[in-house]
Amino acid sequence: MSADNTIHGQWSSRLAFVLAATGSAVGLGNIWRFPYLAGENGGGAFVVVYLACVLLVGLPLMSAEILLGRRGRRNPMDAMRSLALAERRTPWWGGVGLMGILAGLLILAFYSVVAGWLLFYLYRSVSGWAAVGTAGLDRLFSSLLSSPLWLVGTHTLFMVLTVTVVAMGVQGGLERSVKILMPTLLFMLLLLFGYAVGTPGFGEGVRYLLVPDFGVLAERPALLLEALSQAFFSLSIGMGALMAYGAYLPKHASVFRMACWVTGLDTLVALLAGLAIMPLLFSYGLEPAQGTGLVFKTLPLAFGEMPGGRLWAIVFFLLLIIAAWTSAISLMEPATAWLIENRRFSRPLAALTAGGVAWVLGVGCALSLNVWQEYKLFDKNLFELLDYLTAKIMLPIGGVLIGCFAGWVIARRLTLAELHVPDGMLYRAWLFAVRYLAPAAVLVVFLDAFGIIGFSG
Ligand code: PHE
């Protein structure tokens, strides 16, 4: 093992890293969470705020996170700890990495339950749609949520898939699968979008998604926080997934350029998913605010009417499962690397342990949708609580601290070399974003969401 390497091996190329990081970023966040949040938050206004967050906060923080991973070359906790010590600062910075490791497992718990829904819909596509039409799809989704057996069963299956890849090491299988997955997923989304173009609600759907009506800010006081936290969630930043992946990155690749690619692809997929789904809502006279079931209640309508629709449905759900899988793998990698490096576990045992924790929590999430639905904290069941705690609190705080660490603690000469940008405007803009803009944005949005300042009425 050379000083430049980790015990986990390296990506075979820059492209391999970009693909793996895109595999982490593109997932349920883009195709499940983005459309339903846009639908709940009035469409255009949400999308505009979201895009601003991605560009001004997401991209700089993603660059910061990847560069810390490549310099630290360890799991997020030990990477931040050793980098802090090298700069003669307190090793407590490692705590930020540790919080990220925990956040990954908490996200994985509900993420895997939703991925299980996809497995159920894949099964239904293969066995033939029993239910067609909007009412039928509505019933199908509710019956899934009320079945502990299906929820726990599919969640378990998904966790087994995830643990298996992580136990084998993330490079081999992941690189190969993402290379095929990404282009095919884009193709499928374009196909669905093409279908949406021909539906009567197309114009209205596109307008809903892209033309902002900031009047909704008054009715949706949490809109800013929803959009900001979705940027963190969708880009996989704030919990060390990209830091862990950055640790396996060969030297001499421009971190900034790679972050641009990942951010661009992730945003493209989210927008395409939104553009494919929103027109269907208006064409079928559905309410945009369908909540977590939105994708499951709309896309099958399109498949139901396409020639060869059943086959397309199978391909689509399969792709989506693989996209969720590559994200889930990255959610587990920080905890797994930590157990290996810090606790001397073998990789399979580490994967099994991390997966076991997420599985138990996931069972709780699944049951909180039916048999345990009366148990609520702050008016949220466990599923909603974990989503809220991670996406809205842990990721933004973790992300900002990661940015501050890269911007204030690490020497400029080092960040400059890692980012691989000229020492000019672009670098200064990055430094400004991680030092001031991101912390200020998160602070303002938090104060607004908790009603301390009244921005959105
Ligand atoms: N970005 C992933 C998605 O959009 C989810 C994720 C969040 C993965 C945080 C890793 C870290 O589905």
Coordinates of C-alpha atoms and ligand atoms in Angstrom, one line a residue:
M1 CA 0.0 0.0 0.0
S2 CA 1.6 3.3 -1.1
A3 CA 1.1 6.5 0.8
D4 CA -1.3 7.6 -1.9
N5 CA -3.5 4.5 -1.7
T6 CA -6.0 3.1 0.7
I7 CA -6.5 -0.4 1.9
H8 CA -9.7 -0.5 -0.1
G9 CA -8.1 -0.1 -3.5
Q10 CA -8.7 2.6 -6.0
W11 CA -11.0 3.5 -8.8
S12 CA -9.6 2.4 -12.1
S13 CA -10.0 5.9 -13.7
R14 CA -11.5 9.3 -13.3
L15 CA -14.4 8.2 -15.3
A16 CA -14.9 5.3 -12.9
F17 CA -15.1 7.8 -10.0
V18 CA -17.5 10.1 -11.8
L19 CA -19.7 7.1 -12.6
A20 CA -19.6 5.8 -9.0
A21 CA -20.3 9.2 -7.6
T22 CA -23.1 9.7 -10.0
G23 CA -24.4 6.3 -9.0
S24 CA -24.5 7.6 -5.5
A25 CA -26.2 10.8 -6.4
V26 CA -28.8 9.6 -8.8
G27 CA -31.3 7.5 -7.0
L28 CA -34.7 7.7 -5.3
G29 CA -33.8 11.3 -4.5
N30 CA -34.2 12.2 -8.1
I31 CA -37.1 10.1 -9.3
W32 CA -39.1 9.6 -6.1
R33 CA -38.3 12.5 -3.7
F34 CA -37.8 15.4 -6.2
P35 CA -41.1 15.0 -8.1
Y36 CA -43.2 14.5 -5.0
L37 CA -41.6 17.5 -3.1
A38 CA -42.1 19.7 -6.2
G39 CA -45.7 18.6 -6.3
E40 CA -46.3 19.3 -2.7
N41 CA -44.5 22.7 -2.8
G42 CA -46.2 24.4 -5.8
G43 CA -43.8 23.3 -8.6
G44 CA -41.9 26.1 -10.2
A45 CA -41.0 28.1 -7.0
F46 CA -39.6 24.9 -5.4
V47 CA -37.7 24.0 -8.5
V48 CA -36.1 27.5 -8.9
V49 CA -35.0 27.5 -5.2
Y50 CA -33.8 24.0 -5.6
L51 CA -31.6 24.8 -8.6
A52 CA -30.2 27.9 -6.9
C53 CA -29.3 25.7 -3.9
V54 CA -27.7 23.1 -6.1
L55 CA -25.5 25.6 -7.9
L56 CA -24.5 28.0 -5.1
V57 CA -24.4 25.6 -2.1
G58 CA -24.4 22.0 -3.5
L59 CA -21.6 22.2 -6.0
P60 CA -19.1 24.0 -3.8
L61 CA -19.8 21.6 -0.9
M62 CA -19.6 18.6 -3.1
S63 CA -16.1 19.7 -4.3
A64 CA -15.1 20.3 -0.6
E65 CA -16.3 16.8 0.4
I66 CA -14.5 15.0 -2.4
L67 CA -11.3 16.9 -1.9
L68 CA -11.2 16.1 1.8
G69 CA -11.7 12.4 1.0
R70 CA -8.8 12.4 -1.4
R71 CA -6.5 14.2 1.0
G72 CA -7.6 12.2 4.0
R73 CA -7.7 8.8 2.3
R74 CA -9.7 7.2 5.2
N75 CA -13.3 6.9 6.3
P76 CA -14.9 10.3 7.0
M77 CA -14.2 10.3 10.7
D78 CA -10.6 9.4 10.5
A79 CA -10.0 11.5 7.4
M80 CA -11.3 14.6 9.1
R81 CA -9.5 13.8 12.3
S82 CA -6.1 13.3 10.7
L83 CA -6.4 16.3 8.4
A84 CA -7.3 18.4 11.4
L85 CA -4.3 17.1 13.3
A86 CA -2.0 17.8 10.3
E87 CA -3.2 21.4 10.5
R88 CA -2.7 21.5 14.3
R89 CA -6.3 21.8 15.0
T90 CA -8.6 19.9 17.3
P91 CA -9.2 16.2 16.4
W92 CA -12.9 16.8 17.4
W93 CA -13.5 17.6 13.7
G94 CA -13.6 13.9 13.4
G95 CA -17.0 14.1 15.0
V96 CA -18.4 15.7 11.9
G97 CA -17.4 12.6 10.0
L98 CA -18.9 10.4 12.7
M99 CA -22.2 12.2 12.5
G100 CA -22.1 11.6 8.7
I101 CA -21.5 7.9 9.2
L102 CA -24.6 7.7 11.4
A103 CA -26.7 9.8 9.1
G104 CA -25.9 7.3 6.3
L105 CA -27.3 4.4 8.3
L106 CA -30.4 6.4 9.3
I107 CA -31.0 7.4 5.7
L108 CA -30.5 3.8 4.5
A109 CA -33.2 2.6 6.9
F110 CA -36.1 4.4 5.1
Y111 CA -34.3 4.4 1.8
S112 CA -34.3 0.7 1.7
V113 CA -38.0 0.5 2.6
V114 CA -38.8 2.8 -0.4
A115 CA -36.5 0.7 -2.7
G116 CA -38.6 -2.2 -1.5
W117 CA -41.7 -0.5 -2.9
L118 CA -39.9 -0.6 -6.3
L119 CA -39.3 -4.3 -5.9
F120 CA -43.0 -4.7 -5.3
Y121 CA -43.9 -2.7 -8.4
L122 CA -41.4 -4.7 -10.4
Y123 CA -43.1 -7.9 -9.2
R124 CA -46.5 -6.5 -10.1
S125 CA -45.2 -5.5 -13.6
V126 CA -43.9 -9.0 -14.2
S127 CA -47.0 -10.7 -12.9
G128 CA -49.3 -8.3 -14.8
W129 CA -51.1 -5.2 -13.6
A130 CA -54.2 -6.3 -11.6
A131 CA -55.1 -2.6 -11.1
V132 CA -55.4 -0.1 -13.8
G133 CA -56.6 3.5 -13.8
T134 CA -56.0 6.1 -11.2
A135 CA -58.3 4.7 -8.6
G136 CA -56.8 1.2 -9.0
L137 CA -53.3 2.6 -8.6
D138 CA -54.3 4.5 -5.6
R139 CA -55.6 1.3 -4.0
L140 CA -52.6 -0.7 -5.0
F141 CA -50.3 1.8 -3.3
S142 CA -52.3 1.9 -0.1
S143 CA -52.6 -1.9 0.1
L144 CA -48.8 -2.1 -0.2
L145 CA -48.3 0.4 2.6
S146 CA -50.7 -1.5 4.8
S147 CA -48.9 -4.8 4.4
P148 CA -46.2 -5.4 6.9
L149 CA -45.2 -8.6 5.2
W150 CA -44.5 -7.0 1.8
L151 CA -42.8 -4.0 3.3
V152 CA -40.5 -5.9 5.5
G153 CA -39.9 -8.7 2.9
T154 CA -38.9 -6.3 0.1
H155 CA -36.9 -4.1 2.5
T156 CA -35.0 -7.2 3.6
L157 CA -34.3 -8.3 0.0
F158 CA -33.0 -4.9 -0.9
M159 CA -30.7 -4.9 2.1
V160 CA -29.3 -8.3 1.2
L161 CA -28.5 -6.9 -2.3
T162 CA -26.8 -3.9 -0.8
V163 CA -24.8 -5.7 1.8
T164 CA -23.6 -8.2 -0.8
V165 CA -22.0 -5.6 -3.0
V166 CA -20.5 -3.6 -0.1
A167 CA -19.0 -6.9 1.3
M168 CA -17.3 -7.5 -2.0
G169 CA -15.7 -4.1 -2.2
V170 CA -17.4 -1.2 -4.0
Q171 CA -15.1 -0.8 -7.0
G172 CA -15.5 -3.9 -9.2
G173 CA -19.2 -4.4 -9.4
L174 CA -20.2 -0.8 -9.0
E175 CA -18.0 0.6 -11.8
R176 CA -19.4 -1.9 -14.3
S177 CA -23.0 -1.6 -13.4
V178 CA -23.1 2.2 -13.4
K179 CA -21.5 2.4 -16.8
I180 CA -24.5 0.5 -18.3
L181 CA -27.1 1.9 -15.9
M182 CA -26.7 5.6 -16.4
P183 CA -27.1 5.8 -20.2
T184 CA -30.0 3.3 -20.1
L185 CA -31.8 5.2 -17.3
L186 CA -31.4 8.5 -19.2
F187 CA -32.8 6.8 -22.3
M188 CA -35.8 5.5 -20.3
L189 CA -36.5 8.9 -18.9
L190 CA -36.3 10.4 -22.3
L191 CA -38.8 7.8 -23.5
L192 CA -41.2 8.6 -20.7
F193 CA -40.7 12.3 -21.4
G194 CA -41.5 11.7 -25.1
Y195 CA -44.7 10.0 -24.0
A196 CA -45.6 12.9 -21.7
V197 CA -45.1 15.4 -24.6
G198 CA -48.1 13.8 -26.4
T199 CA -50.5 14.0 -23.5
P200 CA -53.0 16.8 -23.2
G201 CA -51.6 18.0 -19.9
F202 CA -48.1 18.5 -21.2
G203 CA -48.1 22.3 -21.4
E204 CA -49.7 22.7 -18.0
G205 CA -47.3 20.2 -16.4
V206 CA -44.3 21.9 -17.8
R207 CA -45.5 25.3 -16.8
Y208 CA -46.3 23.9 -13.3
L209 CA -42.8 22.6 -12.9
L210 CA -40.8 25.4 -14.5
V211 CA -42.7 28.7 -14.1
P212 CA -42.3 29.9 -10.5
D213 CA -45.2 31.3 -8.6
F214 CA -43.5 32.7 -5.4
G215 CA -46.9 33.3 -3.9
V216 CA -46.8 29.7 -2.7
L217 CA -44.1 30.7 -0.2
A218 CA -46.9 32.2 1.9
E219 CA -48.7 28.8 2.1
R220 CA -45.7 26.6 2.3
P221 CA -43.5 28.1 5.0
A222 CA -41.1 25.1 4.8
L223 CA -40.5 25.4 1.1
L224 CA -37.0 26.9 1.5
L225 CA -35.9 24.1 3.8
E226 CA -37.5 21.5 1.6
A227 CA -35.6 22.7 -1.4
L228 CA -32.3 23.2 0.4
S229 CA -32.4 19.8 2.1
Q230 CA -33.4 18.1 -1.2
A231 CA -30.3 19.5 -2.8
F232 CA -28.2 17.9 -0.1
F233 CA -30.1 14.6 -0.3
S234 CA -30.0 14.4 -4.0
L235 CA -26.4 15.3 -4.4
S236 CA -25.4 12.8 -1.6
I237 CA -23.6 15.5 0.3
G238 CA -23.2 16.2 4.0
M239 CA -22.7 12.6 5.3
G240 CA -19.4 11.5 3.9
A241 CA -20.5 9.2 1.1
L242 CA -18.6 11.2 -1.5
M243 CA -15.7 11.7 1.0
A244 CA -15.4 7.9 1.3
Y245 CA -15.5 7.6 -2.5
G246 CA -13.0 10.4 -2.9
A247 CA -10.6 8.4 -0.8
Y248 CA -10.4 5.8 -3.5
L249 CA -9.7 8.5 -6.2
P250 CA -6.3 8.5 -8.0
K251 CA -4.3 11.7 -7.7
H252 CA -4.1 14.3 -10.4
A253 CA -7.8 14.5 -11.4
S254 CA -9.5 17.8 -11.0
V255 CA -12.0 17.5 -8.1
F256 CA -13.9 20.5 -9.2
R257 CA -14.4 19.3 -12.8
M258 CA -15.6 15.9 -11.5
A259 CA -18.0 17.6 -9.1
C260 CA -19.4 19.6 -12.0
W261 CA -20.1 16.4 -13.9
V262 CA -21.8 14.7 -11.0
T263 CA -23.9 17.8 -10.1
G264 CA -24.9 18.3 -13.7
L265 CA -26.0 14.7 -14.3
D266 CA -27.9 14.5 -11.1
T267 CA -29.8 17.7 -11.9
L268 CA -30.5 16.5 -15.4
V269 CA -32.1 13.3 -14.2
A270 CA -34.2 15.0 -11.6
L271 CA -35.6 17.5 -14.1
L272 CA -36.3 14.9 -16.6
A273 CA -38.1 12.8 -14.0
G274 CA -40.2 15.9 -13.1
L275 CA -40.9 16.7 -16.7
A276 CA -42.0 13.1 -17.4
I277 CA -44.3 13.0 -14.3
M278 CA -46.0 16.4 -14.0
P279 CA -47.8 16.3 -17.4
L280 CA -49.3 13.0 -16.4
L281 CA -50.8 14.5 -13.3
F282 CA -52.6 17.2 -15.3
S283 CA -53.6 14.8 -18.1
Y284 CA -55.3 12.5 -15.6
G285 CA -56.7 15.3 -13.4
L286 CA -54.7 14.3 -10.4
E287 CA -53.6 16.6 -7.5
P288 CA -49.8 17.4 -7.6
A289 CA -49.7 16.9 -3.8
Q290 CA -49.8 13.1 -3.8
G291 CA -47.0 12.8 -1.2
T292 CA -44.7 9.8 -1.2
G293 CA -46.9 7.8 -3.6
L294 CA -46.7 10.3 -6.5
V295 CA -44.4 8.3 -8.8
F296 CA -46.2 5.0 -8.0
K297 CA -49.6 6.5 -8.8
T298 CA -48.6 8.2 -12.1
L299 CA -46.0 6.4 -14.1
P300 CA -47.9 3.1 -14.3
L301 CA -50.6 5.1 -16.0
A302 CA -48.3 6.0 -18.8
F303 CA -47.0 2.4 -19.0
G304 CA -50.6 1.2 -19.1
E305 CA -51.2 3.1 -22.3
M306 CA -47.9 2.6 -24.2
P307 CA -47.6 -0.2 -26.7
G308 CA -45.5 -2.9 -25.0
G309 CA -46.1 -1.0 -21.7
R310 CA -45.6 -3.9 -19.5
L311 CA -42.1 -4.6 -20.8
W312 CA -41.2 -0.9 -20.4
A313 CA -42.5 -0.9 -16.9
I314 CA -40.3 -3.9 -16.1
V315 CA -37.3 -2.2 -17.6
F316 CA -38.0 1.0 -15.8
F317 CA -38.5 -0.4 -12.3
L318 CA -35.5 -2.6 -12.8
L319 CA -33.4 0.4 -13.6
L320 CA -34.7 2.4 -10.8
I321 CA -33.9 -0.4 -8.4
I322 CA -30.3 -0.5 -9.7
A323 CA -30.1 3.3 -9.3
A324 CA -31.4 3.0 -5.7
W325 CA -29.0 0.2 -5.1
T326 CA -25.9 2.2 -6.2
S327 CA -27.0 5.0 -3.8
A328 CA -27.6 2.6 -1.0
I329 CA -24.1 1.2 -1.4
S330 CA -22.7 4.6 -0.9
L331 CA -24.8 5.2 2.1
M332 CA -23.2 2.1 3.7
E333 CA -19.6 2.6 2.6
P334 CA -18.6 5.2 5.3
A335 CA -19.8 3.0 8.1
T336 CA -18.2 0.0 6.6
A337 CA -14.9 1.7 6.0
W338 CA -15.0 3.0 9.6
L339 CA -15.5 -0.5 11.0
I340 CA -12.7 -1.9 8.9
E341 CA -10.1 0.9 9.6
N342 CA -11.1 1.8 13.1
R343 CA -12.3 -1.5 14.5
R344 CA -10.3 -3.9 12.4
F345 CA -13.4 -5.8 11.1
S346 CA -13.1 -7.8 7.9
R347 CA -15.0 -6.2 5.0
P348 CA -17.8 -8.8 4.9
L349 CA -18.3 -8.5 8.7
A350 CA -18.2 -4.8 8.6
A351 CA -20.8 -4.7 5.8
L352 CA -23.0 -7.2 7.6
T353 CA -22.8 -5.1 10.8
A354 CA -23.6 -1.8 9.2
G355 CA -26.3 -3.4 7.1
G356 CA -27.7 -5.1 10.2
V357 CA -28.2 -1.8 12.0
A358 CA -29.9 -0.2 9.0
W359 CA -32.1 -3.3 8.5
V360 CA -33.4 -3.2 12.1
L361 CA -34.2 0.5 11.8
G362 CA -35.8 -0.1 8.4
V363 CA -38.1 -2.7 9.9
G364 CA -39.2 -0.1 12.3
C365 CA -39.8 2.3 9.4
A366 CA -41.8 -0.3 7.5
L367 CA -44.0 -1.0 10.6
S368 CA -44.5 2.6 11.3
L369 CA -46.5 2.8 8.1
N370 CA -49.1 0.4 9.4
V371 CA -49.1 -1.5 12.7
W372 CA -47.2 1.2 14.6
Q373 CA -48.7 4.2 12.9
E374 CA -50.1 5.6 16.1
Y375 CA -46.7 5.9 17.6
K376 CA -45.6 9.4 16.7
L377 CA -43.1 11.9 17.8
F378 CA -43.5 15.6 16.8
D379 CA -46.5 14.3 14.8
K380 CA -44.3 12.1 12.7
N381 CA -44.0 8.3 12.4
L382 CA -40.6 6.7 12.4
F383 CA -40.3 6.8 8.6
E384 CA -41.1 10.5 8.5
L385 CA -39.0 11.2 11.5
L386 CA -35.8 9.7 10.0
D387 CA -36.4 11.4 6.7
Y388 CA -36.8 14.7 8.5
L389 CA -33.9 14.3 10.9
T390 CA -31.4 13.3 8.2
A391 CA -32.3 15.3 5.2
K392 CA -33.4 18.5 6.9
I393 CA -31.1 18.6 9.9
M394 CA -28.1 16.2 9.7
L395 CA -27.1 16.7 6.0
P396 CA -27.3 20.5 5.9
I397 CA -25.4 20.8 9.2
G398 CA -22.8 18.1 8.2
G399 CA -22.4 19.7 4.8
V400 CA -21.8 23.2 6.1
L401 CA -19.3 21.9 8.7
I402 CA -17.5 19.9 5.9
G403 CA -17.4 23.1 3.8
C404 CA -16.1 25.2 6.7
F405 CA -13.4 22.6 7.4
A406 CA -12.2 22.7 3.8
G407 CA -12.5 26.4 3.6
W408 CA -11.1 27.6 7.0
V409 CA -9.0 24.8 8.3
I410 CA -7.2 23.2 5.4
A411 CA -4.4 25.3 3.9
R412 CA -5.3 27.2 0.7
R413 CA -2.4 25.8 -1.2
L414 CA -3.7 22.3 -0.6
T415 CA -7.3 22.9 -1.5
L416 CA -6.1 24.8 -4.6
A417 CA -4.1 21.8 -5.7
E418 CA -6.9 19.3 -5.0
L419 CA -9.6 21.2 -6.8
H420 CA -7.2 21.7 -9.7
V421 CA -8.5 25.1 -10.7
P422 CA -6.4 28.2 -11.5
D423 CA -5.8 30.5 -8.6
G424 CA -8.3 33.1 -9.7
M425 CA -11.9 34.0 -9.7
L426 CA -13.2 30.5 -9.7
Y427 CA -11.2 29.5 -6.7
R428 CA -12.1 32.6 -4.8
A429 CA -15.8 32.0 -5.6
W430 CA -15.5 28.5 -4.3
L431 CA -13.8 29.7 -1.1
F432 CA -16.5 32.3 -0.6
A433 CA -19.2 29.7 -1.1
V434 CA -17.9 27.2 1.4
R435 CA -16.8 29.8 3.9
Y436 CA -19.7 32.2 3.9
L437 CA -22.4 31.5 1.5
A438 CA -23.3 27.9 2.5
P439 CA -23.3 28.6 6.3
A440 CA -25.3 31.8 5.8
A441 CA -27.8 30.0 3.5
V442 CA -28.4 27.2 5.9
L443 CA -28.6 29.5 8.9
V444 CA -31.2 31.7 7.2
V445 CA -33.2 28.7 6.0
F446 CA -33.2 27.2 9.5
L447 CA -34.2 30.4 11.1
D448 CA -37.0 30.8 8.6
A449 CA -38.3 27.2 8.9
F450 CA -38.4 27.3 12.7
G451 CA -40.3 30.6 12.5
I452 CA -37.6 32.7 14.1
I453 CA -37.5 35.1 11.1
G454 CA -40.5 35.3 8.9
F455 CA -39.2 35.0 5.3
S456 CA -41.9 32.9 3.8
G457 CA -44.8 34.2 5.7
Ligands
PHE1 N1 -28.4 10.9 -3.5 C1 -29.1 9.7 -3.2 C2 -30.4 9.8 -4.0 O1 -30.7 10.8 -4.6 C3 -29.4 9.5 -1.8 C4 -28.2 9.6 -0.9 C5 -28.2 10.6 0.0 C6 -27.0 8.8 -1.1 C7 -27.0 10.9 0.8 C8 -25.9 9.1 -0.3 C9 -25.9 10.1 0.6 O2 -31.1 8.9 -4.1

